[in-house]
Short mmCIF file of C-alpha atoms in Angstrom, two decimals:
data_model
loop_
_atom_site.label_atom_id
_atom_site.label_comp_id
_atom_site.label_asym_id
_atom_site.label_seq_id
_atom_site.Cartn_x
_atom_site.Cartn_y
_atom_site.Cartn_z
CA UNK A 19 52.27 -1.87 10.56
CA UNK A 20 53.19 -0.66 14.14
CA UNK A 21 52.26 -3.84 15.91
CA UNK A 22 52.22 -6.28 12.64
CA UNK A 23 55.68 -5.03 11.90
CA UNK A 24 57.32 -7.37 14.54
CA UNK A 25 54.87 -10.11 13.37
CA UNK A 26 56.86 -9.26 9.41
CA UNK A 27 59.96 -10.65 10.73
CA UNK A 28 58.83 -14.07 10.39
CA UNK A 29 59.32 -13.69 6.83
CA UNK A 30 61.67 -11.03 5.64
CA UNK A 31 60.58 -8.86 2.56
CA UNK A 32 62.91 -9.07 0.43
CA UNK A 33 63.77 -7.13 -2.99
CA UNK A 34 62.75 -7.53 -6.53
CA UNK A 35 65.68 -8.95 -8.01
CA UNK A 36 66.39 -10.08 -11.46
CA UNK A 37 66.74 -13.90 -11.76
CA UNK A 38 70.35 -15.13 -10.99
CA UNK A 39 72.20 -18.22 -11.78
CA UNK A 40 72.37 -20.65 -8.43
CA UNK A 41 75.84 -19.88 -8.36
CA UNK A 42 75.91 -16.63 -8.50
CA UNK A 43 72.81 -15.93 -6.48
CA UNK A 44 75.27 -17.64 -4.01
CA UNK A 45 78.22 -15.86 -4.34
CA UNK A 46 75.98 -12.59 -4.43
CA UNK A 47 74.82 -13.04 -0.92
CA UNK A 48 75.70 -11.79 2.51
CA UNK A 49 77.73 -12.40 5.27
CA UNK A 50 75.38 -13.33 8.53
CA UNK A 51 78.25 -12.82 11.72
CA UNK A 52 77.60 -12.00 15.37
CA UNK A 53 79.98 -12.45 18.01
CA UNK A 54 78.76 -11.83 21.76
CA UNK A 55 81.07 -12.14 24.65
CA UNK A 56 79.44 -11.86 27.85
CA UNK A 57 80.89 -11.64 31.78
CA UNK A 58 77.36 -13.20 34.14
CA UNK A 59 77.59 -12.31 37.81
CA UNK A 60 75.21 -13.83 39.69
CA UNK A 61 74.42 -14.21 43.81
CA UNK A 62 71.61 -15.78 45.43
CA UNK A 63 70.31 -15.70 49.64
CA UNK A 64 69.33 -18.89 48.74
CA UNK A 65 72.78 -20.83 47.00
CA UNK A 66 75.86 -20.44 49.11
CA UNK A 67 78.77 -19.72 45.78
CA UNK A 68 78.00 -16.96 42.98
CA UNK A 69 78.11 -18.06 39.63
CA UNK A 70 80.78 -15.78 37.99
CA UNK A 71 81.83 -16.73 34.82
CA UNK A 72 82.61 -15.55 30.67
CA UNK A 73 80.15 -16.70 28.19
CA UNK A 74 80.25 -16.60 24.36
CA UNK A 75 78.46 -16.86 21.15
CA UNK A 76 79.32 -16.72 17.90
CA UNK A 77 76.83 -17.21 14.62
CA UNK A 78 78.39 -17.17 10.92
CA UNK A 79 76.44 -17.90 8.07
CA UNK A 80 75.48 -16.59 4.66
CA UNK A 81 72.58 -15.59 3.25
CA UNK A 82 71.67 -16.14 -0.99
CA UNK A 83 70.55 -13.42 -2.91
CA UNK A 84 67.07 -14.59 -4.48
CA UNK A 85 67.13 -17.34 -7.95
CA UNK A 86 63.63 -17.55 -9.47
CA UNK A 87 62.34 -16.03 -6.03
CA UNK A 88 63.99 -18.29 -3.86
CA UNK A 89 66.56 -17.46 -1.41
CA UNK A 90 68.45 -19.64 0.93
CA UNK A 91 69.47 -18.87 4.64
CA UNK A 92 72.21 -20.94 6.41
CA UNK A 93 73.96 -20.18 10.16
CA UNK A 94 75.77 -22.11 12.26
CA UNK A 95 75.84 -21.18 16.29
CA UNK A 96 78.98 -21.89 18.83
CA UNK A 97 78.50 -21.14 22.19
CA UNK A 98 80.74 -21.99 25.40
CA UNK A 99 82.28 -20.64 28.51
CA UNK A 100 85.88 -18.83 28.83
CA UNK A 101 87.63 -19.57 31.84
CA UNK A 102 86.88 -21.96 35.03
CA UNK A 103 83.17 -23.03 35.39
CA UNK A 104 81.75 -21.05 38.05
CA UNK A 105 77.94 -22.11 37.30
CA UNK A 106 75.31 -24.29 37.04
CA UNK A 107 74.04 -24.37 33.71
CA UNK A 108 71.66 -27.54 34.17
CA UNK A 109 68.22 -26.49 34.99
CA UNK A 110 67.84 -30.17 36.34
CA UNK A 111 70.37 -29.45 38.93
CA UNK A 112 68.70 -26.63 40.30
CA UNK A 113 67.93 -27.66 43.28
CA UNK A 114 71.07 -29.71 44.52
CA UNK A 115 73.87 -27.15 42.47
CA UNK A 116 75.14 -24.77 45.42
CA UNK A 117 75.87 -22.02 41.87
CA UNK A 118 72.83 -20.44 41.07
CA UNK A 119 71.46 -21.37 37.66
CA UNK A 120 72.74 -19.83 33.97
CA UNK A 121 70.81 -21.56 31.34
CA UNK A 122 74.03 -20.98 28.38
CA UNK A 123 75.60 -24.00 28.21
CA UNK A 124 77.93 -24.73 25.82
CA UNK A 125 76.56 -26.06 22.48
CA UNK A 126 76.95 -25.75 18.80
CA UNK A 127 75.34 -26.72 15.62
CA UNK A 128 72.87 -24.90 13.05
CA UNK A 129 70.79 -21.90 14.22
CA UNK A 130 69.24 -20.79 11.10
CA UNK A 131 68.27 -23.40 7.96
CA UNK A 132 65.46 -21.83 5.67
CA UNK A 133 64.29 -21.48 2.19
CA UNK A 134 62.00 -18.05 1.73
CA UNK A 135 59.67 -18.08 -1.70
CA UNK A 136 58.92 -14.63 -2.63
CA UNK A 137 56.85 -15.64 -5.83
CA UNK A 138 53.62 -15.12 -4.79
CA UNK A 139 51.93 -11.54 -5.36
CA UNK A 140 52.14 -9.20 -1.56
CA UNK A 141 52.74 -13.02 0.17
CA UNK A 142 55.80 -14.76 1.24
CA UNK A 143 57.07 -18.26 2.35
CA UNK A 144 59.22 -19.79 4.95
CA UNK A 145 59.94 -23.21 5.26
CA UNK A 146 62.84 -24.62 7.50
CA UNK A 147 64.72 -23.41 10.73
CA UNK A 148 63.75 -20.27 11.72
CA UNK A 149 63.69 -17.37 14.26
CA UNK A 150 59.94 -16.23 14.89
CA UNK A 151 58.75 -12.72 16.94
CA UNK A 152 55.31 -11.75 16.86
CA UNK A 153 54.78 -8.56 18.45
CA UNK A 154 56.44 -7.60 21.48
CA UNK A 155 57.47 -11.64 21.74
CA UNK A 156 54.97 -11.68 25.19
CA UNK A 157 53.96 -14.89 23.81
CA UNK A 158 55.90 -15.97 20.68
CA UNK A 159 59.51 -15.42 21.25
CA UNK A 160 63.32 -16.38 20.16
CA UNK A 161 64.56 -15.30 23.92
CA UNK A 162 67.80 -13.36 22.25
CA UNK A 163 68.90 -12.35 25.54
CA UNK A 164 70.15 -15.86 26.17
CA UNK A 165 73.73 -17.05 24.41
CA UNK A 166 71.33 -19.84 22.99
CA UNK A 167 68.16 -18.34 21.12
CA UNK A 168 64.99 -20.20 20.66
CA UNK A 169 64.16 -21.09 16.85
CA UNK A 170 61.35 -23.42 15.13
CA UNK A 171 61.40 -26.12 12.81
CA UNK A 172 58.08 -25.47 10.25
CA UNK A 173 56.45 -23.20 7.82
CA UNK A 174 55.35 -19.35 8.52
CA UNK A 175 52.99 -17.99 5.65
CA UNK A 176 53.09 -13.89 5.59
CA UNK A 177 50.00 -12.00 3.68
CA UNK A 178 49.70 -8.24 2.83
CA UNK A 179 47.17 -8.56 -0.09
CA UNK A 180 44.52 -6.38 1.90
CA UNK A 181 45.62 -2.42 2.28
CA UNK A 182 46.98 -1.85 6.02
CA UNK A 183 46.88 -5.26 6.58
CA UNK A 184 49.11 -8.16 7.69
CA UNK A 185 48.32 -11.67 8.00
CA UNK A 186 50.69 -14.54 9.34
CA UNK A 187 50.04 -18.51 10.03
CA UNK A 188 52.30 -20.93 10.41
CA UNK A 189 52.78 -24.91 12.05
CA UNK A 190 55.49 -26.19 13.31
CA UNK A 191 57.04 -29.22 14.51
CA UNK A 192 60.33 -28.75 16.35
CA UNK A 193 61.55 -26.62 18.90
CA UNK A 194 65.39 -25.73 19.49
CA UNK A 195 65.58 -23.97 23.34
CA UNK A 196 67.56 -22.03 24.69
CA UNK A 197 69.57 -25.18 26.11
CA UNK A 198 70.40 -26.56 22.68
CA UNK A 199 67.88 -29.73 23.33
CA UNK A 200 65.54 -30.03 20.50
CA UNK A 201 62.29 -31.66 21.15
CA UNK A 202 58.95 -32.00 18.68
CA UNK A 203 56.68 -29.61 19.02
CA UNK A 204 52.97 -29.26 17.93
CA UNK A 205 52.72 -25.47 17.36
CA UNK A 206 49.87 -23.92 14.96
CA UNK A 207 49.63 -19.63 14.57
CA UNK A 208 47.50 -17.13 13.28
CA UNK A 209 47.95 -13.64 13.76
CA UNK A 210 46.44 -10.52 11.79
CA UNK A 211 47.71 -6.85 12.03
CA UNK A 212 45.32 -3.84 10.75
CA UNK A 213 46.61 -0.16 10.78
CA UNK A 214 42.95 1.55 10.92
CA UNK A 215 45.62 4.92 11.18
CA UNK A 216 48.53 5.93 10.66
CA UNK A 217 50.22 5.02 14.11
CA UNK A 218 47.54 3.27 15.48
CA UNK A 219 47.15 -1.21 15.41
CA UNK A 220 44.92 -3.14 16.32
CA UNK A 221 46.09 -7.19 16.46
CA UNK A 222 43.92 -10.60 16.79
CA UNK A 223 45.93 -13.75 17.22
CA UNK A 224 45.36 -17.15 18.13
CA UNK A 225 48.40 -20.08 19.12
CA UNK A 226 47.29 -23.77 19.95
CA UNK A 227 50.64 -25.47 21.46
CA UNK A 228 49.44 -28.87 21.41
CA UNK A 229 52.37 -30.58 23.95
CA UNK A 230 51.77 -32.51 27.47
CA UNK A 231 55.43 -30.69 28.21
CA UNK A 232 55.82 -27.20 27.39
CA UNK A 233 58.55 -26.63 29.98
CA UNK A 234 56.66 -25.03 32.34
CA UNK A 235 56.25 -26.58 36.29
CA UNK A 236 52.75 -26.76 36.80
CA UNK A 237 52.45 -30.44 37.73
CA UNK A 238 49.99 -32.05 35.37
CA UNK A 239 50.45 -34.48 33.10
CA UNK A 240 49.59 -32.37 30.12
CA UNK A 241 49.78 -28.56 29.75
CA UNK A 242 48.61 -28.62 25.75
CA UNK A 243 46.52 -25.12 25.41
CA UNK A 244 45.79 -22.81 23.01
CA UNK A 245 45.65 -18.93 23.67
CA UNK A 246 43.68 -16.18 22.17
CA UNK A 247 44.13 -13.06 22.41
CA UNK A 248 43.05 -8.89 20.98
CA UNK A 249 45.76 -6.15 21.06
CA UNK A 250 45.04 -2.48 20.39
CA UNK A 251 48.30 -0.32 20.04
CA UNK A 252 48.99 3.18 19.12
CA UNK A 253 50.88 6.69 19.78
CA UNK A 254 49.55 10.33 19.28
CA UNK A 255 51.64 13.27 18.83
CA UNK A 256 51.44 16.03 21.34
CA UNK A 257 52.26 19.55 21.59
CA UNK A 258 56.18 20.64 22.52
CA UNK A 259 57.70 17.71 20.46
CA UNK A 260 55.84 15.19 22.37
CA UNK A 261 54.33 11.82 22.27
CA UNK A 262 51.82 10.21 23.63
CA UNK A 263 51.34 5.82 23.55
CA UNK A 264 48.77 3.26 24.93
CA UNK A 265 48.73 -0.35 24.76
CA UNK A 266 45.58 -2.98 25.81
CA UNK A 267 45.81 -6.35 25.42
CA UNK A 268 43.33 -9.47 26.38
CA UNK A 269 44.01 -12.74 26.32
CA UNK A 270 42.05 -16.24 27.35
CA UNK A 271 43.97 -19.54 27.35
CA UNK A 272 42.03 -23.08 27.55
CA UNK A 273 43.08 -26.48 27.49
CA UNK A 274 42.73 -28.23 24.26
CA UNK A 275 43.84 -32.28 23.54
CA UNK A 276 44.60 -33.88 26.59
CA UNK A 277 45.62 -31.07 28.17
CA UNK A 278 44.22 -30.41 32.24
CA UNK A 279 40.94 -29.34 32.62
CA UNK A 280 42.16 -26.86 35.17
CA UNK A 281 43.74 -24.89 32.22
CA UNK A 282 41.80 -21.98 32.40
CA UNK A 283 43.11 -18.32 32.72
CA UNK A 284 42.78 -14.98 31.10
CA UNK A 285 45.20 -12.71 30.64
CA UNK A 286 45.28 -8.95 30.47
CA UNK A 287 47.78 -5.86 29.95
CA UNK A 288 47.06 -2.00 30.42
CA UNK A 289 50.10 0.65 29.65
CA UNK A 290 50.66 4.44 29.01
CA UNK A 291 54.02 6.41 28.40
CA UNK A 292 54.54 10.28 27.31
CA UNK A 293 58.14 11.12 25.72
CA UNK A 294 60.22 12.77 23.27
CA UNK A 295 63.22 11.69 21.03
CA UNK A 296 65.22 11.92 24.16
CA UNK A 297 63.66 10.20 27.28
CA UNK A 298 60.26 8.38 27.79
CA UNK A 299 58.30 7.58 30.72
CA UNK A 300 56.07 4.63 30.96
CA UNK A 301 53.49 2.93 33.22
CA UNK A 302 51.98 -0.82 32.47
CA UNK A 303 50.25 -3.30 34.48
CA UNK A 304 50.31 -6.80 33.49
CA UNK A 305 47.79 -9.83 35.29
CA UNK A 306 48.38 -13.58 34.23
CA UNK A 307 45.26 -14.79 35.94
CA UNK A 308 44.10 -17.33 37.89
CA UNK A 309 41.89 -20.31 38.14
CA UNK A 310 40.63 -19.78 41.81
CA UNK A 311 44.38 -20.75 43.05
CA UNK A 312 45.02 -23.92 41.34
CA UNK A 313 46.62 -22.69 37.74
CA UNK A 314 48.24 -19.53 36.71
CA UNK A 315 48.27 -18.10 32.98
CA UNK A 316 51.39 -19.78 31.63
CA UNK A 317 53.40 -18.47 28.22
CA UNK A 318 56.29 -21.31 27.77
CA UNK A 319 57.78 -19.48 24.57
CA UNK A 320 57.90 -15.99 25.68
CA UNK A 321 60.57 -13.71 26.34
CA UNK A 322 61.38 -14.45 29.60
CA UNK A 323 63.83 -11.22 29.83
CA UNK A 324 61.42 -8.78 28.31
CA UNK A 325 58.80 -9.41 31.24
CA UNK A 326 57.92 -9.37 35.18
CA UNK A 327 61.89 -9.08 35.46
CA UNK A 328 65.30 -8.99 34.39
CA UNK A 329 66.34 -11.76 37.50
CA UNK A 330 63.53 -14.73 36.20
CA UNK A 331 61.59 -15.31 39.17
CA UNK A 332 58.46 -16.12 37.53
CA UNK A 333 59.40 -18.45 34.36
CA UNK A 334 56.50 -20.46 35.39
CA UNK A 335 53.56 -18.40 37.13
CA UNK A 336 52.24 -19.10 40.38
CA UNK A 337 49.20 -21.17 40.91
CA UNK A 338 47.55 -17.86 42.12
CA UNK A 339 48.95 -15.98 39.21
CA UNK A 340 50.67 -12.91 39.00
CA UNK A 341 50.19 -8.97 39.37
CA UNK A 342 52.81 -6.77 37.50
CA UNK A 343 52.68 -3.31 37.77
CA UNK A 344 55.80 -1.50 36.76
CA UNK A 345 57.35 1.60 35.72
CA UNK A 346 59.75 2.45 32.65
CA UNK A 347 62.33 5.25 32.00
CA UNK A 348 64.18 5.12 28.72
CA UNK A 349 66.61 7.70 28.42
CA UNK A 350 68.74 8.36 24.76
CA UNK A 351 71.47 10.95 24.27
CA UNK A 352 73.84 10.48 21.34
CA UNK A 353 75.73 7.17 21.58
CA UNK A 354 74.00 6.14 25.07
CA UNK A 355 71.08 4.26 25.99
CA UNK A 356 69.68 3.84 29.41
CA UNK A 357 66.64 2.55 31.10
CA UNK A 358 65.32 2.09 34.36
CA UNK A 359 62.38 -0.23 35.47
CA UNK A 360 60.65 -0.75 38.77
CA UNK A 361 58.05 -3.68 39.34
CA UNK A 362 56.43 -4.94 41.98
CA UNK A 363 54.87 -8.48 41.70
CA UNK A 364 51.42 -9.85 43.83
CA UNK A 365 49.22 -12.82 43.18
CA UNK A 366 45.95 -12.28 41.19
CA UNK A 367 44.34 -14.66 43.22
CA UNK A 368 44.28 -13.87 47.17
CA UNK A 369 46.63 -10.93 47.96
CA UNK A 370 50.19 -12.86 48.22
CA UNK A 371 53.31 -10.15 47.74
CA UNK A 372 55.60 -12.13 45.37
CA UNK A 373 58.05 -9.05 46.04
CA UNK A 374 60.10 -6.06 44.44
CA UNK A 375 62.53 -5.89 41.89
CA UNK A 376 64.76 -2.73 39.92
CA UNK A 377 66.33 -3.19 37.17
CA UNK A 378 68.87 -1.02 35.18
CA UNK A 379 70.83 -0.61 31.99
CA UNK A 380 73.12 1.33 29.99
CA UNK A 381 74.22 0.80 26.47
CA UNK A 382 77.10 2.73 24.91
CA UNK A 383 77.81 2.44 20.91
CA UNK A 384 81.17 1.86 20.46
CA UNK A 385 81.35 1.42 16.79
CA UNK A 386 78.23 1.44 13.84
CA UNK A 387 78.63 -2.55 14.33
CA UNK A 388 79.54 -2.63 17.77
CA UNK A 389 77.85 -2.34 21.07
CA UNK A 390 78.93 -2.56 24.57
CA UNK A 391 75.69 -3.02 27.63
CA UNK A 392 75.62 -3.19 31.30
CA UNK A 393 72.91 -4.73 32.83
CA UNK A 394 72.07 -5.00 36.37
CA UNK A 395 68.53 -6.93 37.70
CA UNK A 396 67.66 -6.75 41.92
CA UNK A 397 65.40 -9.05 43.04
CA UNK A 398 63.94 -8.90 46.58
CA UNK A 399 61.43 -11.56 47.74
CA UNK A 400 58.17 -10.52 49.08
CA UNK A 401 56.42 -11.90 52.74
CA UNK A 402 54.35 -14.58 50.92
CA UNK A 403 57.37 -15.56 48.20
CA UNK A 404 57.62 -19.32 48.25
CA UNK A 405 61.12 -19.47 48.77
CA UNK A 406 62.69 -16.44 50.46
CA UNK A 407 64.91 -15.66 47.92
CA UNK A 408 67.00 -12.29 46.81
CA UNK A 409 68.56 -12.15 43.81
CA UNK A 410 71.52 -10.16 41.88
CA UNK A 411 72.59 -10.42 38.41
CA UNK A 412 74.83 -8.66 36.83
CA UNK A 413 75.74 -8.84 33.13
CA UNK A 414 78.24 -7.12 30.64
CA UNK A 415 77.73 -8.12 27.13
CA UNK A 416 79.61 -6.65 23.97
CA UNK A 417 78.20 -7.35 21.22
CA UNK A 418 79.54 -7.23 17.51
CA UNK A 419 77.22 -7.92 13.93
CA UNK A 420 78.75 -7.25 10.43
#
């Protein structure tokens, strides 16, 4: 499934295997390692020292090979910081830390804790600690980018019983951030992928996070909501070794519970791109809407890194919402990857400029297993900007998975 593919990797597939002893299914499994050493440079108008520091994170664990179509997943994370502590890593000190702010502090304990059941004909079972991506993560996310990812305490249910089809709902009842603070969580999903041609996906989905904090700063006493949304995704081949792709999404987000009756937003995406196997060029435009100026479209479990910026100037959105429109150039040429993006950010509601920002990267292969990135994010605050703020970051992150 192009689009329900992403949605699959809530619950792996798995192999037919024949049935194993527990000890052996065990000692038949896999090695789960990553280590990821990263150097964060980061410099702020407003914050008068630049955070400049080494982070790390490693993840070991094992997965089982399947017994009577079980299989067991187990990883442990350690993150931490090499070298004097150049940063403030405390989002609650944002304001009074003169270090601008990089959410990886140090913490360790288990990342991954899951049982999968594969028993079940074209369906498949998760129940534990998990890492969920649906999509392209613009609303359901596990924010890799951060040392720190986001994972899920609960159950995900995955469904291909109907031809070209994917089906996945799950609840859950703890969330892990990317701090390392784990707080309960009243999360219910259901999302359904349908391949009407090859290449082509169209997507309905529907997520009620029932929680008066979902980490986002709007003010009221409860932001519980529940967003629905259509996707229709696709690519066309072209003549010359060519290829066409589109993307539209819609989305509407209410309150629901006690949540604020000023919850009330839509959301919409429009994008186009025309490549080969070598470069790609692509243009999108993205609105989180706006209730007449008093609440902006939220997502609290996104991937803050994969949208409106590499610098995070918009974690929560404006009351006025937010305008998006940005442009993509993904370059690939052996063992190196590059891309380019350009966005500029205004309110959907009045006509406030929230600013400019470029952002750049280049990835190099050093090894099948290895992988060495430079990233670079610039930031420049527009005339109605709250808080006149320009922004650098600068990251160099080498990362290694057996």
């Amino acid at each position: 499934l192009a689009s329900g593919a992403a949605a699959a990797q809530a619950v792996d597939t798995g192999d037919s295997n024949p049935p194993l002893r527990l000890s052996e299914a065990l000692t038949s499994g896999s090695l789960l390692l990553e280590l990821r050493p990263r150097f964060n440079l980061i410099t702020e108008t407003a914050k008068p020292e630049t955070t400049e520091v080494t982070t790390v994170r490693a993840l070991i664990g094992w997965r089982s090979a399947p017994v009577r179509d079980v299989r067991l997943t187990a990883q442990a994370i350690l993150t931490g910081i090499v070298g004097p502590k150049r940063l403030n890593d405390d989002p609650r000190r944002f304001a009074s830390s003169p270090y601008p702010l990089l959410p990886d502090p140090a913490r360790q304990g288990i990342n991954q804790l899951h049982l999968d059941y594969s028993g079940f004909d074209a369906s498949k079972i998760r129940i534990g600690r998990q890492l969920l991506e649906l999509d392209d993560e613009r609303f359901i996310s596990d924010v890799d980018f951060r040392q720190t990812p986001q994972v899920f305490d609960g159950v995900t249910v995955n469904s291909q019983h109907l031809a070209n089809a994917e089906l996945t709902v799950g609840h859950y009842w703890r969330l892990r951030s990317v701090l390392g603070a784990a707080s309960p969580l009243r999360l219910t999903i259901a999302h359904g992928a349908w391949n009407p041609a090859p290449g082509q996906s169209l997507v309905a989905y529907g997520y009620w996070h029932d929680n008066a904090a979902t980490g986002t700063q709007t003010g009221f006493a409860s932001n519980a909501q529940r967003i629905v949304g259509l996707r229709a995704e696709g690519e066309l081949r072209l003549p010359a070794r060519l290829r066409a792709s589109y993307l539209g999404e819609a989305a509407w987000q209410r309150a629901i519970g006690g949540g604020d009756a000023r919850i009330a937003a839509r959301y919409y995406r429009l994008g186009a791109g025309i490549g080969n196997d070598v470069w790609t060029l692509r243009a999108d435009h993205e609105e989180k809407g706006s209730r007449r100026g008093d609440y902006g479209f939220q997502i609290p479990l996104t991937d803050f890194y994969a949208f409106n910026g590499w610098a995070l100037q918009f974690t929560t959105t404006p009351r006025s919402g937010l305008r998006d429109s940005w442009l993509t150039l993904r370059s690939n040429f052996a063992a190196v990857e590059a891309r380019l993006e350009y966005h500029r950010f205004r309110s959907a509601w009045g006509a406030f400029d929230f600013g400019d920002e470029w952002d750049g990267s280049i990835a190099y292969q050093l090894r099948p297993d290895t992988v060495a990135r430079l990233q670079l994010a610039r930031y420049r605050a527009g005339r109605d900007t709250p808080e006149q703020n320009s922004v650098n970051k600068t990251w160099l992150t080498l990362t290694y998975r057996y």
